XYZ file of C-alpha atoms in Angstrom:
378
model
C 29.860 2.909 -22.181
C 33.566 2.924 -22.985
C 36.460 2.630 -20.578
C 39.970 3.935 -20.672
C 43.111 3.099 -18.687
C 45.179 5.933 -17.273
C 48.049 5.753 -14.747
C 47.214 2.131 -14.022
C 43.573 2.789 -13.061
C 40.435 2.103 -15.037
C 38.528 5.201 -16.024
C 35.165 5.611 -17.727
C 33.547 7.972 -20.167
C 30.113 7.416 -18.597
C 29.198 10.757 -16.968
C 27.199 9.044 -14.199
C 30.176 6.884 -13.265
C 32.511 9.861 -13.471
C 30.218 11.661 -11.045
C 30.199 8.626 -8.757
C 33.980 8.386 -8.691
C 34.289 12.110 -8.002
C 31.813 11.872 -5.126
C 33.390 8.733 -3.688
C 36.832 10.332 -3.752
C 35.468 13.480 -2.112
C 33.639 11.506 0.578
C 36.550 9.199 1.377
C 39.065 12.043 1.411
C 37.033 13.988 3.937
C 36.453 10.926 6.151
C 40.218 10.256 6.163
C 40.591 13.761 7.597
C 42.227 15.036 4.424
C 41.194 17.930 2.213
C 38.787 17.154 -0.652
C 37.852 19.461 -3.527
C 34.807 20.587 -1.520
C 32.813 19.564 1.539
C 30.811 16.399 0.807
C 27.086 16.398 1.518
C 25.785 13.227 3.182
C 22.375 13.763 4.776
C 20.874 11.117 7.038
C 17.390 11.361 5.556
C 14.749 8.836 6.546
C 11.062 9.706 6.398
C 11.925 12.896 4.506
C 12.562 10.746 1.433
C 9.016 9.400 1.523
C 7.512 12.848 1.960
C 9.538 14.181 -0.958
C 8.551 11.194 -3.125
C 4.836 11.698 -2.352
C 4.424 8.759 0.021
C 3.648 8.425 3.713
C 5.536 6.574 6.440
C 3.289 3.530 6.241
C 4.044 2.992 2.560
C 7.837 3.090 2.894
C 7.786 0.976 6.057
C 5.454 -1.698 4.729
C 7.173 -1.981 1.333
C 10.935 -1.470 1.493
C 11.053 -1.323 -2.296
C 9.123 1.944 -2.083
C 11.651 3.170 0.484
C 14.438 2.214 -1.941
C 12.629 4.135 -4.694
C 12.270 7.191 -2.445
C 15.988 7.189 -1.635
C 16.819 6.940 -5.341
C 14.381 9.759 -6.140
C 16.140 12.067 -3.681
C 19.591 10.984 -4.851
C 18.539 11.777 -8.420
C 17.043 15.181 -7.662
C 19.564 16.515 -5.143
C 23.292 17.012 -5.523
C 24.199 14.744 -2.607
C 27.517 12.952 -2.549
C 26.317 10.065 -0.402
C 23.062 8.841 1.107
C 21.969 5.832 3.158
C 20.424 3.193 0.904
C 17.361 3.094 3.185
C 17.382 5.078 6.394
C 13.768 3.963 7.025
C 15.413 0.692 7.926
C 12.539 -1.243 9.535
C 10.557 -3.366 7.068
C 7.119 -3.781 8.614
C 6.615 -7.303 7.295
C 9.251 -8.766 9.621
C 7.810 -7.597 12.968
C 4.278 -8.300 11.751
C 4.887 -11.936 10.819
C 6.563 -12.430 14.216
C 3.886 -10.583 16.166
C 6.385 -8.101 17.583
C 5.598 -6.444 20.901
C 8.889 -4.569 20.604
C 8.191 -2.388 17.558
C 5.278 -0.112 16.657
C 4.752 0.250 12.916
C 3.155 3.133 10.962
C -0.443 2.229 10.189
C -0.364 -0.671 12.680
C -0.962 0.864 16.085
C 0.409 4.186 14.891
C -0.773 6.826 12.466
C 0.095 6.371 8.792
C 2.540 9.247 8.855
C 4.327 8.588 12.143
C 7.771 6.981 12.066
C 8.206 3.493 13.540
C 8.894 3.410 17.266
C 10.527 1.130 19.805
C 8.278 0.123 22.677
C 9.921 0.093 26.091
C 7.868 -1.946 28.573
C 7.293 -1.068 32.239
C 10.213 -1.922 34.499
C 8.518 -5.007 35.963
C 7.843 -6.325 32.439
C 11.305 -5.738 30.992
C 12.292 -8.024 28.116
C 14.995 -9.435 30.406
C 14.472 -9.802 34.123
C 17.260 -8.873 36.575
C 17.778 -12.500 37.643
C 18.471 -13.560 34.036
C 21.861 -11.898 33.623
C 23.690 -15.183 34.169
C 21.759 -16.854 31.349
C 22.640 -14.029 28.971
C 26.278 -14.063 30.047
C 26.614 -17.833 29.658
C 25.045 -18.050 26.194
C 23.937 -14.788 24.520
C 22.706 -16.533 21.365
C 20.781 -19.169 23.304
C 19.189 -16.526 25.499
C 18.097 -14.514 22.465
C 16.534 -17.495 20.717
C 14.993 -19.273 23.691
C 13.914 -16.415 25.941
C 14.082 -12.985 24.315
C 12.506 -13.842 20.965
C 9.412 -15.601 22.389
C 9.027 -12.901 25.009
C 9.093 -10.033 22.497
C 7.062 -11.718 19.722
C 3.501 -12.963 20.253
C 3.597 -15.700 17.613
C 6.737 -17.462 18.880
C 6.709 -20.269 21.432
C 9.357 -20.692 24.129
C 11.076 -24.068 24.636
C 9.011 -26.325 26.869
C 5.719 -24.909 25.668
C 3.431 -26.699 23.229
C 4.482 -25.989 19.681
C 2.031 -24.384 17.258
C 1.721 -24.092 13.509
C 1.812 -20.313 13.954
C 5.210 -20.595 15.679
C 6.639 -22.652 12.817
C 5.264 -20.305 10.179
C 6.472 -17.205 12.032
C 10.050 -18.517 12.253
C 9.969 -19.580 8.590
C 8.480 -16.356 7.243
C 10.572 -14.190 9.539
C 13.810 -15.841 8.455
C 12.891 -15.662 4.786
C 11.937 -11.991 5.111
C 15.196 -11.065 6.835
C 17.235 -12.827 4.138
C 15.216 -11.206 1.356
C 15.492 -7.718 2.836
C 19.200 -7.668 3.528
C 20.048 -9.423 0.261
C 18.241 -6.673 -1.635
C 20.474 -3.961 -0.187
C 23.259 -5.004 -2.576
C 21.252 -4.209 -5.726
C 20.020 -0.980 -4.103
C 23.616 0.159 -3.521
C 24.418 -0.621 -7.161
C 21.286 1.226 -8.261
C 22.379 4.353 -6.409
C 25.759 4.091 -8.062
C 24.766 3.376 -11.652
C 21.480 5.285 -11.834
C 22.311 8.310 -9.667
C 26.089 8.390 -9.373
C 25.584 8.548 -5.586
C 27.628 6.745 -2.932
C 25.908 4.482 -0.413
C 26.988 6.300 2.736
C 27.460 3.508 5.287
C 27.751 -0.260 5.522
C 27.853 -2.493 8.554
C 25.786 -2.688 11.723
C 27.285 -1.918 15.118
C 25.815 -1.141 18.505
C 27.671 -0.837 21.777
C 27.160 -3.823 24.095
C 26.062 -1.420 26.837
C 23.403 0.155 24.602
C 22.148 -3.297 23.666
C 21.523 -4.146 27.304
C 19.718 -0.845 27.832
C 17.652 -0.965 24.646
C 16.938 -4.610 23.956
C 17.005 -6.289 27.343
C 16.606 -4.313 30.545
C 15.148 -1.018 29.369
C 16.639 2.267 30.500
C 14.974 2.304 33.927
C 15.932 -1.299 34.607
C 19.513 -0.667 33.574
C 19.677 2.427 35.782
C 18.795 0.259 38.788
C 21.247 -2.436 37.684
C 24.088 0.094 37.575
C 23.567 0.542 41.311
C 22.510 -2.945 42.391
C 24.518 -5.266 40.092
C 27.166 -3.333 38.095
C 29.411 -6.420 37.882
C 26.650 -8.306 36.075
C 26.166 -5.415 33.648
C 29.883 -5.427 32.857
C 29.998 -9.206 32.429
C 26.969 -9.130 30.125
C 28.473 -6.351 28.020
C 31.711 -8.329 27.769
C 29.770 -11.435 26.705
C 28.127 -9.455 23.888
C 31.392 -7.947 22.575
C 32.419 -10.747 20.163
C 28.891 -10.914 18.763
C 28.800 -7.163 18.107
C 32.193 -7.316 16.412
C 31.161 -10.271 14.245
C 27.979 -8.588 13.044
C 29.847 -5.338 12.293
C 32.587 -6.986 10.241
C 30.322 -9.462 8.453
C 28.077 -6.632 7.228
C 30.859 -4.126 6.449
C 31.845 -2.743 3.042
C 34.132 -5.372 1.459
C 35.942 -2.586 -0.396
C 36.638 -0.811 2.922
C 35.572 2.524 1.474
C 32.546 3.595 3.534
C 32.357 3.283 7.327
C 30.528 0.997 9.697
C 27.963 3.055 11.620
C 27.235 3.019 15.330
C 24.320 4.943 16.820
C 25.408 5.960 20.316
C 22.852 7.192 22.810
C 22.654 5.541 26.265
C 26.265 6.108 27.267
C 26.411 9.905 27.415
C 25.706 12.392 30.177
C 23.102 12.566 31.720
C 22.066 8.929 31.102
C 25.093 7.544 32.931
C 27.836 9.178 34.950
C 31.391 9.688 33.663
C 32.543 7.039 36.149
C 30.058 4.508 34.756
C 31.193 5.408 31.255
C 34.809 4.727 32.217
C 34.043 1.415 33.951
C 31.270 -0.069 31.826
C 30.609 1.644 28.501
C 34.048 2.486 27.139
C 35.968 -0.716 28.065
C 33.409 -2.799 26.172
C 33.261 -0.564 23.080
C 36.827 0.689 22.588
C 38.302 -2.784 21.825
C 35.601 -3.368 19.199
C 36.457 -0.105 17.433
C 40.156 -0.986 17.550
C 39.478 -4.431 16.047
C 37.352 -2.882 13.312
C 40.155 -0.448 12.522
C 42.750 -3.221 12.455
C 40.542 -4.953 9.867
C 40.720 -1.831 7.689
C 37.346 -0.206 8.417
C 36.462 3.172 9.840
C 33.568 3.614 12.265
C 31.105 6.477 12.093
C 30.329 7.597 15.646
C 26.817 8.997 15.376
C 26.974 10.612 18.815
C 23.324 11.181 19.708
C 23.041 13.732 22.489
C 26.067 15.472 24.022
C 29.355 13.589 24.333
C 31.908 16.326 25.060
C 32.567 14.844 28.502
C 34.102 11.828 26.752
C 36.141 13.451 23.998
C 39.407 12.705 25.793
C 38.448 9.023 25.834
C 37.726 9.089 22.100
C 41.209 10.524 21.533
C 42.581 7.211 22.806
C 41.426 5.572 19.579
C 43.831 5.225 16.654
C 44.070 8.355 14.548
C 41.614 8.274 11.653
C 39.725 5.251 12.992
C 36.438 7.102 13.500
C 34.394 9.918 12.015
C 32.776 11.905 14.815
C 29.220 12.972 14.019
C 27.910 15.874 16.089
C 24.285 15.707 17.114
C 23.861 18.158 20.005
C 27.527 18.900 20.620
C 28.950 22.217 19.482
C 30.639 21.374 16.184
C 33.205 24.127 16.597
C 34.251 22.804 20.005
C 34.331 19.269 18.604
C 36.625 20.418 15.820
C 39.007 22.021 18.301
C 39.016 18.939 20.538
C 39.060 16.140 17.955
C 39.743 17.605 14.518
C 43.481 16.897 14.588
C 42.771 13.149 14.894
C 39.376 12.502 13.308
C 37.058 13.855 10.648
C 33.950 15.681 11.854
C 30.468 15.396 10.380
C 27.064 16.848 11.170
C 26.911 19.786 13.537
C 24.009 21.596 11.891
C 21.462 21.708 14.757
C 18.256 19.818 14.109
C 16.216 22.611 15.671
C 17.759 25.028 13.174
C 16.914 22.766 10.238
C 13.376 22.334 11.590
C 12.504 25.880 12.620
C 15.192 28.209 11.277
C 14.722 30.460 8.297
C 16.555 29.459 5.097
C 19.082 32.266 5.407
C 19.839 31.270 9.005
C 20.605 27.749 7.816
C 22.810 29.072 5.011
C 24.697 31.346 7.391
C 25.349 28.549 9.874
C 26.503 26.154 7.134
C 28.835 28.839 5.798
C 30.293 29.299 9.287
C 30.884 25.539 9.604
C 32.572 25.420 6.201
C 34.796 28.396 7.030
C 35.803 27.342 10.547
C 35.617 23.532 10.583
C 36.277 22.489 6.998
C 39.000 24.980 6.122
C 41.800 22.394 6.475
C 39.752 19.371 5.357
C 38.192 16.588 7.374
């Protein structure tokens, strides 16, 4: 491969790298709400990659290297500009060595070709009990290690209980597996770039503090009761989690500040909570995190699961260009009218249409989105 210098930048004669640079420029231009040469394609494909590569869900969950291979296979065969390095993000080894009660894994309690699932316990067996808010608020890390981890993993022992060899081995293997898995994402990103000329679509892990309480600790039913019985505790717990969420997001972000940090938003929209609860609890503990991320030079991809139109005016409070708004069940044309002057829009092709629509119906809808949403870029 030879390189050449033009206008102060390093170019390349390698066609794969030329394709990568073209795709990266296209992707970044659109996310900055500017007008690229064409609309970038960035599908969030998870188990589809395994199906296309001739594997089932169990294979790509139990061996993340197979999931990496499946993502590369799709990136090679399809003209995608960007793809997630591994959207089948759970590696089955980690929950299995810990004895997880929190995750169900394909082939282990589930069928071979069923995606992994989160288990939400009955309200009276929630991973965090309602009288434990103060412990979480006082020391989130200590609560996770000493209470939450032993409670959600069969092989771990809580402080004060007799230690076991299985506990020691589970912590050791679990830690080693986590380090191995996340370290291997770097080479996978480079593989997508140099083998396929495809951009790794996202980097960085973010979850709203409110969603963490709902998902990881209290469960949705428990949180619903807490919003009525102890809303001040919910707010204080969310505030206690804020610096931890910000740290994880920035420490896992793209060092080149090219692709966004992703946040999967789901418990904060209507009808899960009311607009008043959103204004008092959800938004005040997420907005400052997004602003800090932006001040550090990173965009955030709002994957807005469900319908979020009730909160679009709140999102407009964020700095211009700081987020990319991904439509799940919102009307993409309405989202463009409400947000398109400030933020780029992604998604908007209904999942039911992709699942059950005829090919021409999908083409027609995509054409309508391109004509009406993408005409001025973004």
